[in-house]
CSV table of C-alpha atoms and ligand atoms in Angstrom, one decimal:
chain,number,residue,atom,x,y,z
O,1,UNK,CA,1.0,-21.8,28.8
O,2,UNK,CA,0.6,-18.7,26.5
O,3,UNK,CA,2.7,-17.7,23.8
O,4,UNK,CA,4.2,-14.8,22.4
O,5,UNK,CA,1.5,-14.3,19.9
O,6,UNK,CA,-1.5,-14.8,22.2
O,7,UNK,CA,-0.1,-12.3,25.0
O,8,UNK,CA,0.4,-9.9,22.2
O,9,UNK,CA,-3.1,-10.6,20.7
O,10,UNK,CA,-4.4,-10.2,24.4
O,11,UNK,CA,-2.6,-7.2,25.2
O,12,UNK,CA,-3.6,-5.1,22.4
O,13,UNK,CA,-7.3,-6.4,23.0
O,14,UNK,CA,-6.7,-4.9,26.1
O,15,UNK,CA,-5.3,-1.7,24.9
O,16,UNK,CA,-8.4,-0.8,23.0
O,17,UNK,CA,-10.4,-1.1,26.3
O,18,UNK,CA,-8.1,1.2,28.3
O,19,UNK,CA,-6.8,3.2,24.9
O,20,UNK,CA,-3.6,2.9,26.6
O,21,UNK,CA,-1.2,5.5,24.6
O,22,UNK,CA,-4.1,7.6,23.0
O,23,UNK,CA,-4.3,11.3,23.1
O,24,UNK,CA,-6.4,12.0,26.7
O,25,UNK,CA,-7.6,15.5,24.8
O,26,UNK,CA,-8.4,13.6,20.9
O,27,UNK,CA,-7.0,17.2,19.9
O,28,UNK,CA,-5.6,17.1,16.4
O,29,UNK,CA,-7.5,14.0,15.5
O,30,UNK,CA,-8.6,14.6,11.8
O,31,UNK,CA,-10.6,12.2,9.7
O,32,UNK,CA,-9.6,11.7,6.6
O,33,UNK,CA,-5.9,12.7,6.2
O,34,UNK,CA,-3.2,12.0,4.1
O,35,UNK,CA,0.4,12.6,3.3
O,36,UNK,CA,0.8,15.6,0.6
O,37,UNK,CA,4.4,16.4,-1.2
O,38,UNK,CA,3.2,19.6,-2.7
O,39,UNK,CA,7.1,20.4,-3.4
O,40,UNK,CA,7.1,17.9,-6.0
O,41,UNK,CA,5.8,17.4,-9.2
O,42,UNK,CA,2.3,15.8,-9.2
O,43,UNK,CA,1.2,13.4,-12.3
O,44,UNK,CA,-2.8,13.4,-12.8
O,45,UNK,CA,-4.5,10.1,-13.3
O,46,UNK,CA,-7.4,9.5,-15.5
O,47,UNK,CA,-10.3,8.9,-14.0
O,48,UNK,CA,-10.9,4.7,-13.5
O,49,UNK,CA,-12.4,3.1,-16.0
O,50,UNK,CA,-15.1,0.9,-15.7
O,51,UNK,CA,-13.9,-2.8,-14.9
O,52,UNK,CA,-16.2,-4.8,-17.3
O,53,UNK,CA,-15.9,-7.8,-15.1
O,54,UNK,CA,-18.5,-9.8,-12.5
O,55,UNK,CA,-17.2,-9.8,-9.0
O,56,UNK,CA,-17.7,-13.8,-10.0
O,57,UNK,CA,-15.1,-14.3,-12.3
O,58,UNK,CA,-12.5,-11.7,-10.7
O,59,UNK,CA,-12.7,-14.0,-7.3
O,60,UNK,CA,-12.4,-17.1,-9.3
O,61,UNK,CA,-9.3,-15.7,-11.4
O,62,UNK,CA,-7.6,-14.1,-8.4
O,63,UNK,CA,-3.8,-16.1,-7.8
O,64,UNK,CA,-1.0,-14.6,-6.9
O,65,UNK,CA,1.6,-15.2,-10.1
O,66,UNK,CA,4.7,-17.0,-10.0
O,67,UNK,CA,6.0,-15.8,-13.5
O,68,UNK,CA,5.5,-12.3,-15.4
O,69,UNK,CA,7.5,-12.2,-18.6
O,70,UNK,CA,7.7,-8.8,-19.4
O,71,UNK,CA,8.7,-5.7,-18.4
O,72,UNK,CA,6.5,-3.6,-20.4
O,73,UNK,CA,5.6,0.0,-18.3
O,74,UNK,CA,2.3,1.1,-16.7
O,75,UNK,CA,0.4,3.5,-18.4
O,76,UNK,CA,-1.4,6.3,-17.3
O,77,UNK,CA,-4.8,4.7,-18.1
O,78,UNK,CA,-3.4,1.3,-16.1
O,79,UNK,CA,-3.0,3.4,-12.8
O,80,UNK,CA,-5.7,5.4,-12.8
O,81,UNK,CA,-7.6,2.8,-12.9
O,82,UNK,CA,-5.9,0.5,-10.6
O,83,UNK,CA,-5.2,3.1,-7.5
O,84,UNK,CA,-8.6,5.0,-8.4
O,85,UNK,CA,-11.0,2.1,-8.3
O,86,UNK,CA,-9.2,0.2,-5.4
O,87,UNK,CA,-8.2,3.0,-3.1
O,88,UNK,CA,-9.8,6.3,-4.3
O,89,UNK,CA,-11.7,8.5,-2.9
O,90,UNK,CA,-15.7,8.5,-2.9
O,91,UNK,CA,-16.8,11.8,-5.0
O,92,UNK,CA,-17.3,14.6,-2.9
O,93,UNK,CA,-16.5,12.5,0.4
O,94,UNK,CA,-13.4,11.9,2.9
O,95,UNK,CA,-14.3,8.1,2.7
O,96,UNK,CA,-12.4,6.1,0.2
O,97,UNK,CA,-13.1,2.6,-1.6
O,98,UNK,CA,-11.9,0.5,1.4
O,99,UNK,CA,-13.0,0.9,5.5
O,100,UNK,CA,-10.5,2.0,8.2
O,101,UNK,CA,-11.2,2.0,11.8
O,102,UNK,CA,-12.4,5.7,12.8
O,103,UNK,CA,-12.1,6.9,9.3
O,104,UNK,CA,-9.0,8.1,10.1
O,105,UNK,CA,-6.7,6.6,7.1
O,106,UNK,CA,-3.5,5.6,8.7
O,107,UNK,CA,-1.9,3.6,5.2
O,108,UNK,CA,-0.2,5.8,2.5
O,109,UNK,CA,0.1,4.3,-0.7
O,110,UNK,CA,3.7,4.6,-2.5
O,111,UNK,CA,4.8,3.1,-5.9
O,112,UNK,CA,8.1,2.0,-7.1
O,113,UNK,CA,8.6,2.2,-11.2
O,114,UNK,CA,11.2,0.6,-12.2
O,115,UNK,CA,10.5,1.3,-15.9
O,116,UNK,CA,10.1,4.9,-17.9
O,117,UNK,CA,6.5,5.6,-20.6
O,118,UNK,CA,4.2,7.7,-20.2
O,119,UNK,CA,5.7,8.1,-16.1
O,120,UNK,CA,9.6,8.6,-15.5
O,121,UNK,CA,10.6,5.5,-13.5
O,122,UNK,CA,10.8,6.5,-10.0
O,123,UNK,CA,9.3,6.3,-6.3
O,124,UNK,CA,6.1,7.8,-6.3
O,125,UNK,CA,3.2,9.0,-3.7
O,126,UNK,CA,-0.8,8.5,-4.7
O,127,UNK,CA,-2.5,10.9,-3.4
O,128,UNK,CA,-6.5,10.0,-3.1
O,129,UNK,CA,-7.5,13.5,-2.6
O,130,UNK,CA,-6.1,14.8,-6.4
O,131,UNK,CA,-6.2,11.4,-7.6
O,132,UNK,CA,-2.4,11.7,-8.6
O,133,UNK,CA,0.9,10.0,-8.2
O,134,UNK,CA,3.5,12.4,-6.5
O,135,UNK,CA,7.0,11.9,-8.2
O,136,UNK,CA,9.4,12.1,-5.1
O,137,UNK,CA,12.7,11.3,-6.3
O,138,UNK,CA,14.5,8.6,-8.6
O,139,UNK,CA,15.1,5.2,-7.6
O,140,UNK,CA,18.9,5.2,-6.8
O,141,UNK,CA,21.1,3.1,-9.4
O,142,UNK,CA,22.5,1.2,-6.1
O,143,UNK,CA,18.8,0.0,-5.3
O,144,UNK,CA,17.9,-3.5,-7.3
O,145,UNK,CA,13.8,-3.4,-6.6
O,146,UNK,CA,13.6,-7.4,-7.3
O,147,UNK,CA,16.0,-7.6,-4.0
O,148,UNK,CA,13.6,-5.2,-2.4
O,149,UNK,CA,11.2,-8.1,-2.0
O,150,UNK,CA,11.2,-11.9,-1.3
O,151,UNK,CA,9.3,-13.0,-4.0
O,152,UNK,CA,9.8,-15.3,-7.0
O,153,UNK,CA,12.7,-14.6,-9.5
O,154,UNK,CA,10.4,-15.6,-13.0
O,155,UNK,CA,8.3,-12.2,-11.7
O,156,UNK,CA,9.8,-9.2,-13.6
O,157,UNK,CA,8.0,-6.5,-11.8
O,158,UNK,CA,6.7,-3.3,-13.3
O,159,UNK,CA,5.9,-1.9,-10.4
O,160,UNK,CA,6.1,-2.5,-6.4
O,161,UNK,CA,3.3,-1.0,-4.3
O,162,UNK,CA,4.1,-0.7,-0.8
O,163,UNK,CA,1.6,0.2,1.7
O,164,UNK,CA,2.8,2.2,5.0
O,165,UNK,CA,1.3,3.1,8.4
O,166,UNK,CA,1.6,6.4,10.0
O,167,UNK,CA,0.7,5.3,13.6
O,168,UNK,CA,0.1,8.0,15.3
O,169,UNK,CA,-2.4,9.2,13.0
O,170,UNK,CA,-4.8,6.2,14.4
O,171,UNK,CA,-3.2,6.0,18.0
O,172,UNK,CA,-3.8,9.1,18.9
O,173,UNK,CA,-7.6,7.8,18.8
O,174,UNK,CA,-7.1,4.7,19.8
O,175,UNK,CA,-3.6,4.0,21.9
O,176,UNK,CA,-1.6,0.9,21.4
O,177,UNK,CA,-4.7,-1.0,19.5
O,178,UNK,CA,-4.0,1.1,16.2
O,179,UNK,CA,-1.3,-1.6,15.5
O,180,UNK,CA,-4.2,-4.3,14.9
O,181,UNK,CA,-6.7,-1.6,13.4
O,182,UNK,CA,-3.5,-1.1,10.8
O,183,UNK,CA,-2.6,-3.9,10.1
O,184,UNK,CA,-6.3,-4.6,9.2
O,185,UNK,CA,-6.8,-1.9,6.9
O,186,UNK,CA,-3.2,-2.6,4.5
O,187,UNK,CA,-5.4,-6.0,4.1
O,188,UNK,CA,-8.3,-4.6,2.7
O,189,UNK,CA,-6.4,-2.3,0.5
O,190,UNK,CA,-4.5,-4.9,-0.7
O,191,UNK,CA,-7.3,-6.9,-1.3
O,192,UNK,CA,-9.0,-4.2,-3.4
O,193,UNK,CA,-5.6,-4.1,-5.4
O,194,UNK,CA,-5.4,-7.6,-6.2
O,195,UNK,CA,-8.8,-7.7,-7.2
O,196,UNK,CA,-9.1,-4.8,-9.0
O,197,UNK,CA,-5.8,-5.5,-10.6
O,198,UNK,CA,-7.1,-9.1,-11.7
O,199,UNK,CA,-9.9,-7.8,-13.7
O,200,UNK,CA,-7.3,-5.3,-15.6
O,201,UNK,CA,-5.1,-8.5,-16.5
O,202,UNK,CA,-2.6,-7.7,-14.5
O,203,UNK,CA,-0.4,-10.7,-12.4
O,204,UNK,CA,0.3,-9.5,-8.9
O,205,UNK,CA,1.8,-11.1,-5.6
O,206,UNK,CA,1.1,-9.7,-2.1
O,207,UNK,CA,4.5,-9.9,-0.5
O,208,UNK,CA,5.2,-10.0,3.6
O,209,UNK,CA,8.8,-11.0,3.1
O,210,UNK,CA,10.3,-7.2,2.2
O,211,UNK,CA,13.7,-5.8,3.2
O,212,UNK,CA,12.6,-3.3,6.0
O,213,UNK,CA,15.2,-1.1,5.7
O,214,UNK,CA,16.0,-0.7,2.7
O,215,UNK,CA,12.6,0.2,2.0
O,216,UNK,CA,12.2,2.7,4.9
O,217,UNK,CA,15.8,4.5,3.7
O,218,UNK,CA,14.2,4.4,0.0
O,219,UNK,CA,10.9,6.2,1.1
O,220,UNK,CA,12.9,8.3,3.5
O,221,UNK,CA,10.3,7.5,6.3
O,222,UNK,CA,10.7,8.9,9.9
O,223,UNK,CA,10.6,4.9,11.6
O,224,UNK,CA,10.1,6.3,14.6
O,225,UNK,CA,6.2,7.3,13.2
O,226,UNK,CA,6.1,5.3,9.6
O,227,UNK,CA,6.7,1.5,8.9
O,228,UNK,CA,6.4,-0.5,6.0
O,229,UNK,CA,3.5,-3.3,6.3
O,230,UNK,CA,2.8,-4.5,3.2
O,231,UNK,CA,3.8,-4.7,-0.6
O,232,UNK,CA,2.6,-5.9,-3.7
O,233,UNK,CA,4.6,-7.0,-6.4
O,234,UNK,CA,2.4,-6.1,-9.7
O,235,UNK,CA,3.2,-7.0,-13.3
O,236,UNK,CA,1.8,-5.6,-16.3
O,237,UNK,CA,2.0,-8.6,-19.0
O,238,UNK,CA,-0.3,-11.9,-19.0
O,239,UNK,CA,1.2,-14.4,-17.5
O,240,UNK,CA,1.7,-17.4,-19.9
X,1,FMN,C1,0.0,-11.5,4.1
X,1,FMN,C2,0.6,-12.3,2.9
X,1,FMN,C3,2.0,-12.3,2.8
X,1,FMN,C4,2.6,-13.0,1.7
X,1,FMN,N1,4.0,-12.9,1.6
X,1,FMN,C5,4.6,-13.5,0.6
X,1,FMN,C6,6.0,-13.5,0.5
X,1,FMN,O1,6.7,-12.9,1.3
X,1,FMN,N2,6.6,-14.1,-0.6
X,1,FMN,C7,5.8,-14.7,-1.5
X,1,FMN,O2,6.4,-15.2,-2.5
X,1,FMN,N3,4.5,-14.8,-1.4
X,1,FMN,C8,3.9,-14.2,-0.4
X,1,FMN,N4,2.5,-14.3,-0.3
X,1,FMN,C9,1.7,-15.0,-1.3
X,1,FMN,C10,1.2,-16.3,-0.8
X,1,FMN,O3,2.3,-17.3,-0.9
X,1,FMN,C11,0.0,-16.8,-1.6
X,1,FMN,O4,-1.1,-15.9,-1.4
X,1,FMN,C12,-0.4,-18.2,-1.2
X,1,FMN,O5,0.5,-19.2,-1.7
X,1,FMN,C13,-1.8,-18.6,-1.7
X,1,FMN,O6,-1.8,-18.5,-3.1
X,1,FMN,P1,-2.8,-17.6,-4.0
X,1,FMN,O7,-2.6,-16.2,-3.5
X,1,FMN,O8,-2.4,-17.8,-5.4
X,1,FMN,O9,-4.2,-18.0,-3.7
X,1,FMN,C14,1.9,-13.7,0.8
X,1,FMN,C15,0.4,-13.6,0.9
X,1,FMN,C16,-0.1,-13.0,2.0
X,1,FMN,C17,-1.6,-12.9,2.1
């Protein structure tokens, strides 16, 4: 007897072999790409700072929280070091601070602030390339973020980072297999998040349970090429 998840498992094993869906000419396949909103007005980051931390103690402090108190804002210096050090780019290279299959960057990063500092609340875009958060539009009045996610009521989020895949920038490559080489790649960004974000202070919770489409209507994604598949619920005080 097999089950659904085993058949599935097997099936895009298989696809990789016969790259079942994948471009036959690999024309317009382009390392290295990401989304770009040059209509909009892009907010420079500071460069990361330097963490200060051993790998040691970040690993042995990691947990995703159950309570954040406050909803103090992010500053500039927060998320420049937070998006720079987990998911920048390498200086002077395509390749950023995590691996994807093929170098070919399927995940875009995107950023919900629900409070106004230094940044306007708002949905934003990071873009590795400038090292800057994209303002896209404002988070409409209708929206409450902490029903965008599944996670614990005590966590008053100052932000929500929500990882999506453009498929076809991996399937052309690699067919019907780019689902698992995705899927792979939000975890090792989110991983780099979480631990990146640990050594800042931050409290943080990868969340799985998200409203779909609420999310997709909120980024304005085209579904039939870009899916939510992973958030992160951050928080900027200590927890107690
Ligand atoms: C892929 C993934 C999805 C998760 N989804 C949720 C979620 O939807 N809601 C939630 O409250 N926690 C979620 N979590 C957090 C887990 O509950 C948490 O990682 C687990 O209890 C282990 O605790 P620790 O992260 O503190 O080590 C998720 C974690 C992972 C890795």
């Amino acid at each position: 007897m097999t089950f659904f998840i085993t058949d599935l498992h097997k099936d895009l094993r298989q696809a990789r072999l016969a790259r079942r869906g994948a471009s036959p000419t690999g024309e317009g396949i382009v390392e290295g790409v990401h989304k770009t909103y040059p209509r909009m007005e892009a907010v420079s980051l500071p460069a990361p700072a330097a963490l200060g931390v051993s790998l040691d103690e970040v690993l042995t402090k990691r947990m995703s929280a159950t309570r954040c108190i406050s909803s103090e804002a992010f500053s500039l210096e927060d998320l420049g070091t937070l998006l720079g050090a987990a998911l920048g780019r390498h200086s002077g290279q395509i390749k950023r601070k995590y691996p994807s299959g093929g170098a070919l960057y399927p995940v875009e990063t995107y950023l919900l602030l629900p409070q106004s500092d230094e940044l306007k609340a708002g949905v934003y875009h990071y873009n590795p390339t400038d090292h800057a958060l994209e303002r896209l539009w404002d988070i409409p009045y209708e929206v409450d973020v902490m029903r965008l996610v599944n996670g614990p009521e005590e966590f008053t989020m100052s932000g929500l980072l929500i990882f999506t895949n453009v498929w076809p920038r991996s399937s052309a490559k690699y067919g019907d297999f780019a689902y698992v080489l995705g899927l792979l790649e939000a975890g090792h960004m989110s991983e780099n998040i979480l631990l990146v974000g640990t050594a800042l202070g931050f409290p943080m919770r990868p969340i799985e349970g998200y409203a779909d489409k609420a999310l997709n209507e909120l980024l304005d994604l085209d579904t039939e090429k870009e899916q939510v598949v992973q958030t992160i619920m951050l928080g900027k005080s200590q927890t107690e």
